[in-house]
Short mmCIF file of C-alpha atoms in Angstrom, two decimals:
data_model
loop_
_atom_site.label_atom_id
_atom_site.label_comp_id
_atom_site.label_asym_id
_atom_site.label_seq_id
_atom_site.Cartn_x
_atom_site.Cartn_y
_atom_site.Cartn_z
CA MET A 188 -13.28 13.77 -14.73
CA SER A 189 -12.87 10.95 -17.40
CA ILE A 190 -16.10 9.02 -18.26
CA LYS A 191 -15.94 5.49 -19.06
CA ARG A 192 -19.24 4.57 -20.65
CA ASN A 193 -20.14 1.07 -21.75
CA GLU A 194 -16.55 -0.16 -21.21
CA LEU A 195 -15.30 -3.47 -19.57
CA TYR A 196 -15.92 -2.71 -15.90
CA ILE A 197 -17.58 -5.16 -13.38
CA PRO A 198 -20.54 -3.39 -11.89
CA HIS A 199 -23.55 -3.79 -14.29
CA GLN A 200 -26.64 -1.64 -14.37
CA ALA A 201 -24.67 0.90 -12.41
CA ILE A 202 -22.81 4.16 -12.26
CA VAL A 203 -19.61 4.24 -10.25
CA PHE A 204 -17.44 7.13 -9.14
CA ALA A 205 -13.74 6.10 -8.62
CA GLN A 206 -10.38 7.69 -8.09
CA GLN A 207 -7.19 7.17 -10.01
CA ASP A 208 -5.80 4.77 -7.34
CA ASN A 209 -8.78 2.49 -7.36
CA ILE A 210 -10.27 2.55 -10.85
CA CYS A 211 -8.50 -0.88 -11.59
CA ASP A 212 -10.54 -2.41 -8.82
CA PHE A 213 -13.55 -2.22 -11.20
CA SER A 214 -11.97 -3.51 -14.33
CA LEU A 215 -12.87 -6.81 -15.90
CA ASP A 216 -9.17 -7.13 -16.78
CA LYS A 217 -8.32 -8.21 -13.33
CA VAL A 218 -10.63 -11.31 -13.70
CA GLY A 219 -8.91 -12.20 -16.92
CA TYR A 220 -5.52 -11.88 -15.30
CA ALA A 221 -6.54 -14.05 -12.36
CA TYR A 222 -7.81 -16.70 -14.92
CA GLN A 223 -4.52 -16.59 -16.96
CA ASN A 224 -2.39 -16.67 -13.86
CA ARG A 225 -4.13 -19.86 -12.66
CA GLU A 226 -4.53 -21.45 -16.04
CA SER A 227 -2.82 -24.70 -15.19
CA ASN A 228 -5.21 -25.15 -12.14
CA ILE A 229 -8.45 -24.07 -13.78
CA GLY A 230 -11.27 -26.53 -12.91
CA HIS A 231 -9.79 -27.52 -9.61
CA GLU A 232 -10.02 -26.11 -6.12
CA ASP A 233 -6.42 -24.90 -6.16
CA ALA A 234 -7.44 -22.27 -8.70
CA LEU A 235 -9.15 -20.47 -5.93
CA TRP A 236 -8.95 -16.64 -6.15
CA GLU A 237 -11.72 -15.32 -3.86
CA LEU A 238 -13.55 -17.13 -1.06
CA GLU A 239 -17.01 -15.65 -0.17
CA ILE A 240 -18.41 -16.50 3.22
CA HIS A 241 -21.99 -15.78 4.46
CA PRO A 242 -21.50 -15.92 8.24
CA THR A 243 -25.08 -15.24 8.93
CA ASN A 244 -28.56 -14.84 7.40
CA GLY A 245 -29.57 -12.49 10.30
CA CYS A 246 -30.20 -8.79 9.63
CA ASP A 247 -31.65 -6.16 11.96
CA LEU A 248 -32.79 -3.96 9.04
CA LEU A 249 -35.66 -5.24 6.73
CA CYS A 250 -34.86 -2.98 3.82
CA LYS A 251 -37.59 -2.87 1.22
CA GLY A 252 -36.72 -4.90 -1.91
CA CYS A 253 -33.90 -6.70 -0.32
CA SER A 254 -32.84 -9.59 -2.46
CA TYR A 255 -31.98 -11.52 0.67
CA GLY A 256 -35.15 -10.76 2.63
CA SER A 257 -36.50 -14.34 2.32
CA ARG A 258 -33.34 -15.78 3.89
CA HIS A 259 -33.34 -13.70 7.24
CA ASN A 260 -33.81 -16.77 9.40
CA GLU A 261 -30.96 -16.19 11.88
CA GLN A 262 -29.03 -19.18 10.34
CA CYS A 263 -25.42 -18.72 11.27
CA LEU A 264 -22.06 -20.35 10.88
CA THR A 265 -20.22 -21.00 14.08
CA TYR A 266 -16.82 -19.39 15.10
CA GLU A 267 -15.18 -22.76 14.52
CA GLN A 268 -16.78 -23.34 11.10
CA VAL A 269 -15.48 -19.90 9.85
CA CYS A 270 -11.95 -20.40 11.27
CA ARG A 271 -11.92 -23.86 9.58
CA LEU A 272 -13.01 -22.39 6.24
CA VAL A 273 -10.29 -19.82 6.23
CA GLN A 274 -7.59 -22.21 7.31
CA GLU A 275 -8.51 -24.92 4.92
CA ASN A 276 -8.49 -22.57 1.89
CA SER A 277 -5.31 -20.81 2.87
CA LYS A 278 -3.36 -23.65 1.25
CA TYR A 279 -4.44 -22.31 -2.21
CA ASP A 280 -3.28 -19.19 -3.83
CA LEU A 281 -6.23 -17.31 -2.26
CA LYS A 282 -6.05 -13.47 -2.39
CA SER A 283 -9.21 -12.46 -0.60
CA VAL A 284 -12.01 -13.47 1.70
CA PHE A 285 -15.22 -11.53 1.21
CA PHE A 286 -17.97 -11.62 3.99
CA SER A 287 -21.32 -11.02 2.60
CA GLY A 288 -24.59 -12.96 2.44
CA GLY A 289 -28.14 -13.43 3.20
CA GLY A 290 -27.90 -11.01 6.13
CA ASP A 291 -25.57 -8.31 7.50
CA PRO A 292 -22.30 -10.05 8.17
CA LEU A 293 -21.68 -7.82 11.11
CA HIS A 294 -24.82 -9.33 12.72
CA TRP A 295 -22.55 -12.31 13.40
CA ASN A 296 -21.39 -11.95 16.98
CA CYS A 297 -17.88 -13.64 16.67
CA TRP A 298 -16.01 -11.02 14.84
CA GLU A 299 -13.56 -9.78 17.59
CA ARG A 300 -12.78 -13.50 18.49
CA PHE A 301 -12.10 -14.31 14.84
CA LEU A 302 -10.02 -11.39 13.91
CA ASN A 303 -7.90 -11.62 16.99
CA SER A 304 -7.29 -15.37 16.92
CA VAL A 305 -6.88 -16.42 13.22
CA PRO A 306 -3.58 -15.52 11.42
CA LYS A 307 -4.41 -13.13 8.52
CA ARG A 308 -2.87 -14.43 5.10
CA PHE A 309 -4.96 -12.53 2.62
CA LYS A 310 -7.26 -9.44 2.45
CA TYR A 311 -10.55 -9.34 4.07
CA GLY A 312 -13.61 -7.53 2.60
CA ILE A 313 -17.05 -7.16 3.89
CA SER A 314 -20.46 -5.89 2.64
CA THR A 315 -22.55 -4.27 5.43
CA ASN A 316 -25.00 -1.64 6.35
CA LEU A 317 -22.87 -0.81 9.52
CA TYR A 318 -25.74 -1.25 11.87
CA ASN A 319 -23.83 -3.60 13.98
CA PHE A 320 -20.58 -1.80 13.72
CA SER A 321 -20.13 -2.21 17.42
CA ASN A 322 -19.38 -5.96 16.84
CA ILE A 323 -16.15 -5.08 15.07
CA LYS A 324 -15.30 -1.62 16.44
CA LYS A 325 -12.20 -2.82 18.25
CA SER A 326 -10.82 -4.63 15.20
CA TYR A 327 -12.35 -2.74 12.25
CA SER A 328 -8.85 -2.00 10.96
CA GLU A 329 -8.36 -5.70 10.15
CA ILE A 330 -10.93 -5.38 7.22
CA ASP A 331 -9.22 -4.08 4.13
CA PHE A 332 -12.35 -3.30 2.06
CA TYR A 333 -15.67 -2.12 3.18
CA GLN A 334 -18.75 -2.07 0.82
CA ILE A 335 -21.38 -0.14 2.78
CA HIS A 336 -25.11 -0.17 1.78
CA VAL A 337 -26.31 3.32 2.24
CA VAL A 338 -30.00 2.80 3.23
CA GLY A 339 -30.92 6.52 3.50
CA PHE A 340 -29.74 10.14 3.33
CA ASP A 341 -31.69 11.31 6.34
CA ARG A 342 -33.99 10.07 9.11
CA SER A 343 -37.17 10.06 7.11
CA GLU A 344 -35.46 8.05 4.24
CA CYS A 345 -34.12 5.45 6.55
CA ILE A 346 -37.41 4.98 8.08
CA ARG A 347 -38.98 4.76 4.78
CA ASN A 348 -36.68 2.03 3.71
CA THR A 349 -36.15 0.08 6.87
CA SER A 350 -39.10 0.91 9.04
CA LYS A 351 -36.54 1.81 11.72
CA ASP A 352 -35.25 5.13 13.03
CA VAL A 353 -31.59 4.26 12.53
CA PHE A 354 -30.13 7.24 10.51
CA GLU A 355 -28.14 8.83 13.41
CA LEU A 356 -26.56 5.47 14.38
CA LEU A 357 -25.74 4.52 10.75
CA ASP A 358 -24.31 8.03 10.09
CA SER A 359 -22.17 8.09 13.13
CA ASN A 360 -20.77 4.78 12.46
CA LEU A 361 -19.89 5.61 8.88
CA LYS A 362 -18.29 8.86 9.88
CA TYR A 363 -16.20 6.99 12.67
CA LEU A 364 -14.98 4.52 10.07
CA LEU A 365 -13.99 7.10 7.47
CA LYS A 366 -12.24 9.30 10.16
CA HIS A 367 -10.26 6.40 11.70
CA ARG A 368 -9.65 4.08 8.76
CA ARG A 369 -6.04 3.17 7.74
CA SER A 370 -4.73 5.05 4.72
CA ASP A 371 -4.81 1.74 2.69
CA GLN A 372 -8.39 0.82 3.68
CA ASN A 373 -10.93 1.11 1.00
CA VAL A 374 -14.40 2.27 1.73
CA THR A 375 -17.06 2.05 -1.00
CA LEU A 376 -20.58 3.45 -0.55
CA LYS A 377 -23.30 1.65 -2.41
CA ILE A 378 -26.75 3.02 -3.16
CA LEU A 379 -29.42 0.75 -4.56
CA ILE A 380 -31.78 2.31 -7.14
CA ASN A 381 -35.44 1.25 -7.34
CA LYS A 382 -38.58 2.66 -8.82
CA GLU A 383 -39.50 4.29 -5.51
CA ASN A 384 -36.39 6.19 -4.94
CA TYR A 385 -34.70 7.06 -8.31
CA ARG A 386 -35.98 10.65 -8.16
CA ARG A 387 -34.37 11.11 -4.83
CA ILE A 388 -30.89 10.22 -6.11
CA PRO A 389 -29.83 13.94 -5.94
CA PHE A 390 -30.38 13.70 -2.18
CA TYR A 391 -28.38 10.44 -1.81
CA LEU A 392 -25.50 12.13 -3.83
CA ASP A 393 -25.74 15.26 -1.60
CA TYR A 394 -25.24 13.03 1.41
CA VAL A 395 -22.41 10.75 0.23
CA MET A 396 -20.41 13.61 -1.27
CA THR A 397 -19.91 14.87 2.34
CA MET A 398 -18.05 11.70 2.98
CA ASP A 399 -14.53 10.81 1.86
CA ALA A 400 -15.30 7.54 0.36
CA ASN A 401 -12.87 5.82 -2.14
CA SER A 402 -15.77 5.16 -4.51
CA ILE A 403 -19.47 5.40 -4.84
CA ILE A 404 -21.69 2.84 -6.59
CA LEU A 405 -25.21 3.52 -7.68
CA LYS A 406 -26.70 0.27 -8.85
CA TYR A 407 -30.17 -1.07 -9.91
CA GLN A 408 -31.74 -3.17 -7.07
CA GLN A 409 -31.92 -6.77 -7.97
CA ASP A 410 -35.65 -7.11 -7.84
CA PHE A 411 -35.81 -6.73 -11.61
CA LEU A 412 -39.47 -7.52 -12.00
CA HIS A 413 -40.64 -4.96 -9.34
CA ASN A 414 -38.26 -2.33 -10.94
CA ARG A 415 -38.84 -3.24 -14.60
CA GLU A 416 -39.89 0.26 -15.45
CA LEU A 417 -36.35 1.48 -14.75
CA ALA A 418 -35.24 -0.41 -17.89
CA ARG A 419 -37.19 2.10 -20.03
CA GLN A 420 -34.68 4.23 -21.92
CA GLU A 421 -36.18 7.57 -20.94
CA ILE A 422 -35.74 6.60 -17.20
CA VAL A 423 -32.21 5.39 -17.90
CA GLU A 424 -31.42 8.77 -19.46
CA GLU A 425 -33.17 10.59 -16.64
CA ILE A 426 -30.99 8.85 -14.03
CA ARG A 427 -27.87 9.32 -16.13
CA ASN A 428 -28.51 13.08 -16.60
CA THR A 429 -29.31 13.49 -12.89
CA VAL A 430 -25.92 11.88 -11.91
CA TYR A 431 -23.93 13.57 -14.66
CA ASN A 432 -25.00 17.07 -13.69
CA HIS A 433 -24.59 16.56 -9.92
CA VAL A 434 -21.64 18.55 -8.30
CA ILE A 435 -20.21 15.27 -6.93
CA VAL A 436 -18.60 14.69 -10.40
CA GLY A 437 -15.91 17.23 -9.37
CA GLN A 438 -14.80 14.99 -6.45
CA TYR A 439 -13.75 11.91 -8.40
CA ASP A 440 -11.42 11.13 -11.32
CA TYR A 441 -13.53 8.62 -13.17
CA LEU A 442 -17.20 8.02 -13.89
CA ILE A 443 -18.04 4.48 -14.98
CA ASP A 444 -21.31 4.33 -16.69
CA ASN A 445 -22.68 0.80 -17.18
CA LEU A 446 -26.39 1.61 -17.02
CA ASP A 447 -26.93 0.29 -20.47
CA ASP A 448 -25.31 -3.04 -19.45
CA SER A 449 -24.03 -3.27 -23.00
CA ILE A 450 -21.60 -6.21 -22.27
CA PHE A 451 -24.47 -8.53 -23.12
CA TYR A 452 -24.32 -7.07 -26.65
CA VAL A 453 -20.44 -6.76 -27.00
CA PHE A 454 -19.92 -10.45 -26.24
CA PRO A 455 -21.99 -13.34 -27.49
CA GLU A 456 -23.68 -15.54 -24.96
CA PRO A 457 -21.03 -18.09 -23.78
CA ARG A 458 -21.56 -21.86 -24.37
CA GLU A 459 -20.98 -22.49 -20.73
CA CYS A 460 -20.20 -20.61 -17.51
CA PHE A 461 -16.51 -20.52 -17.67
CA PHE A 462 -16.32 -18.80 -14.26
CA ALA A 463 -18.47 -21.38 -12.52
CA LYS A 464 -16.27 -24.19 -13.84
CA SER A 465 -12.96 -22.33 -13.20
CA GLY A 466 -12.60 -22.84 -9.48
CA LEU A 467 -11.60 -19.12 -9.16
CA TYR A 468 -14.49 -18.49 -6.76
CA LYS A 469 -15.94 -20.40 -3.86
CA LEU A 470 -19.05 -19.37 -1.90
CA VAL A 471 -20.12 -20.84 1.46
CA ASP A 472 -23.52 -19.87 2.79
CA SER A 473 -24.73 -19.68 6.31
CA LYS A 474 -25.83 -23.34 6.28
CA GLY A 475 -22.22 -24.35 5.51
CA ARG A 476 -22.92 -25.36 1.86
CA THR A 477 -20.34 -24.64 -0.76
CA PHE A 478 -21.08 -23.26 -4.26
CA PRO A 479 -19.12 -22.22 -7.28
CA CYS A 480 -21.20 -19.15 -8.00
CA ILE A 481 -23.88 -16.86 -6.63
CA ALA A 482 -26.63 -18.38 -8.75
CA ALA A 483 -26.00 -21.77 -7.41
CA ASN A 484 -26.41 -20.47 -3.88
CA ALA A 485 -29.78 -19.09 -4.95
CA TYR A 486 -30.86 -22.47 -6.05
CA GLY A 487 -29.14 -24.35 -3.24
CA ASP A 488 -31.96 -26.33 -1.77
CA SER A 489 -33.21 -27.59 -5.12
CA ALA A 490 -29.73 -28.37 -6.24
CA VAL A 491 -29.09 -30.67 -3.24
CA LEU A 492 -32.33 -32.59 -4.00
CA LYS A 493 -31.62 -32.76 -7.80
CA ASN A 494 -28.04 -33.91 -7.36
CA ASN A 495 -28.84 -36.18 -4.47
CA SER A 496 -25.41 -35.10 -3.11
CA LEU A 497 -24.10 -32.53 -0.69
CA ASP A 498 -21.04 -31.92 -2.76
CA ILE A 499 -22.82 -29.21 -4.74
CA TYR A 500 -19.46 -27.38 -5.39
CA THR A 501 -18.07 -30.28 -7.53
CA CYS A 502 -21.45 -31.14 -9.07
CA MET A 503 -22.29 -27.67 -10.23
CA MET A 504 -18.73 -27.00 -11.49
CA LYS A 505 -19.03 -30.01 -13.75
CA LYS A 506 -22.42 -28.81 -15.04
CA LYS A 507 -20.95 -25.43 -16.01
CA MET A 508 -24.25 -23.92 -16.73
CA CYS A 509 -25.95 -20.94 -15.10
CA PRO A 510 -29.65 -21.04 -14.20
CA LEU A 511 -29.88 -17.22 -14.27
CA LYS A 512 -27.63 -15.95 -17.08
CA ALA A 513 -27.58 -12.57 -15.36
CA CYS A 514 -25.16 -12.62 -12.49
CA ARG A 515 -21.84 -10.93 -12.53
CA HIS A 516 -20.01 -14.21 -12.93
CA TYR A 517 -21.88 -15.15 -16.06
CA ARG A 518 -20.73 -11.75 -17.47
CA PHE A 519 -17.25 -12.70 -16.65
CA SER A 520 -17.81 -15.85 -18.74
CA GLN A 521 -18.43 -13.73 -21.86
CA TYR A 522 -15.24 -11.83 -21.25
CA ILE A 523 -13.08 -14.93 -20.40
CA ASN A 524 -14.44 -16.56 -23.55
CA GLN A 525 -12.79 -13.73 -25.44
CA VAL A 526 -9.55 -14.02 -23.45
CA LEU A 527 -9.26 -17.62 -24.32
CA GLU A 528 -9.86 -16.95 -28.00
CA GLY A 529 -7.16 -14.26 -27.94
CA ASN A 530 -9.48 -11.36 -28.75
CA VAL A 531 -8.75 -9.44 -25.41
CA GLU A 532 -5.18 -8.32 -24.44
CA ILE A 533 -4.62 -7.86 -20.67
CA GLU A 534 -2.19 -5.42 -19.27
CA ASN A 535 -0.70 -7.67 -16.48
CA LYS A 536 1.36 -4.77 -15.02
CA GLU A 537 -1.76 -2.70 -14.30
CA TYR A 538 -4.06 -5.36 -12.85
CA GLY A 539 -2.64 -7.13 -9.83
CA ASP A 540 -3.85 -10.38 -8.46
CA ASN A 541 -5.08 -9.10 -5.12
CA GLY A 542 -8.43 -7.52 -6.02
CA TYR A 543 -12.03 -8.24 -5.10
CA LEU A 544 -14.81 -9.08 -7.37
CA LEU A 545 -17.03 -6.18 -6.15
#
């Protein structure tokens, strides 16, 4: 196994297990390549690389510490809205549509109709806990990339995290997907680390190593204030040693170690959010509002009032500033700044234009 520690990979405050054929999916270089490849269109909608759609805020699992918990209000896009979004943006050089959001995308009940009626022109990805896998079971092969939130390694852990006895259902759905997936379908398992579960990481790894997943992500949960003790260096090292010494390391070609989140020290803070102003990314939430970045979505309601305009996408692209200075796109800005100044050389032949932001 090759260890990539504190190098230019996308997941932050995370450890990732990856194989030779998908290590490039996690590289920051693909972001720089997408930026350079659309340089003449940067700052306009036709620079679009990835469209993220939140079809619903509904979720059947109320996971502890969920960063979207306050949004679980059953707000949903209609079938017609999602179809229109995909069709309208297909005129651009769009490479992927990623379904994520304030709830479990599979909670949306229009999947079969959508996947069977809308011509597919780009790759589809989805972030889900698989609780509602039945909503897509007839057409699951149409999704190219699955990022699956593993909410527990056994019955007790699932009940502890979700207050529901769902382990058998989730385990069965995951095993079905892994057994019947296409050879070119990517399945990534994601484990969120918090102060309550970090000492149970070995049990999570014991569980996921029995699955044939393309990659495994162990990532700090986004409730940073609640989990602030995880930032202590001794705990970071405890987590690192636990993972490094687990037998799962023998199953993967690469271990990406970004627990230290050193990108904030490698690159200076950017003068502006290059990514938000670029037009590479567009997010549409379950209310149908459009944003140039994840942070803008989090501040959506106040942004509408402040700008006195529903055209948040254009307004916030022009502002170019991030209210959080912490999301993955802001990190991309630090990198793109170096690309523009010629300090980073990108291997175009290695990093295609069809990837996901992960």
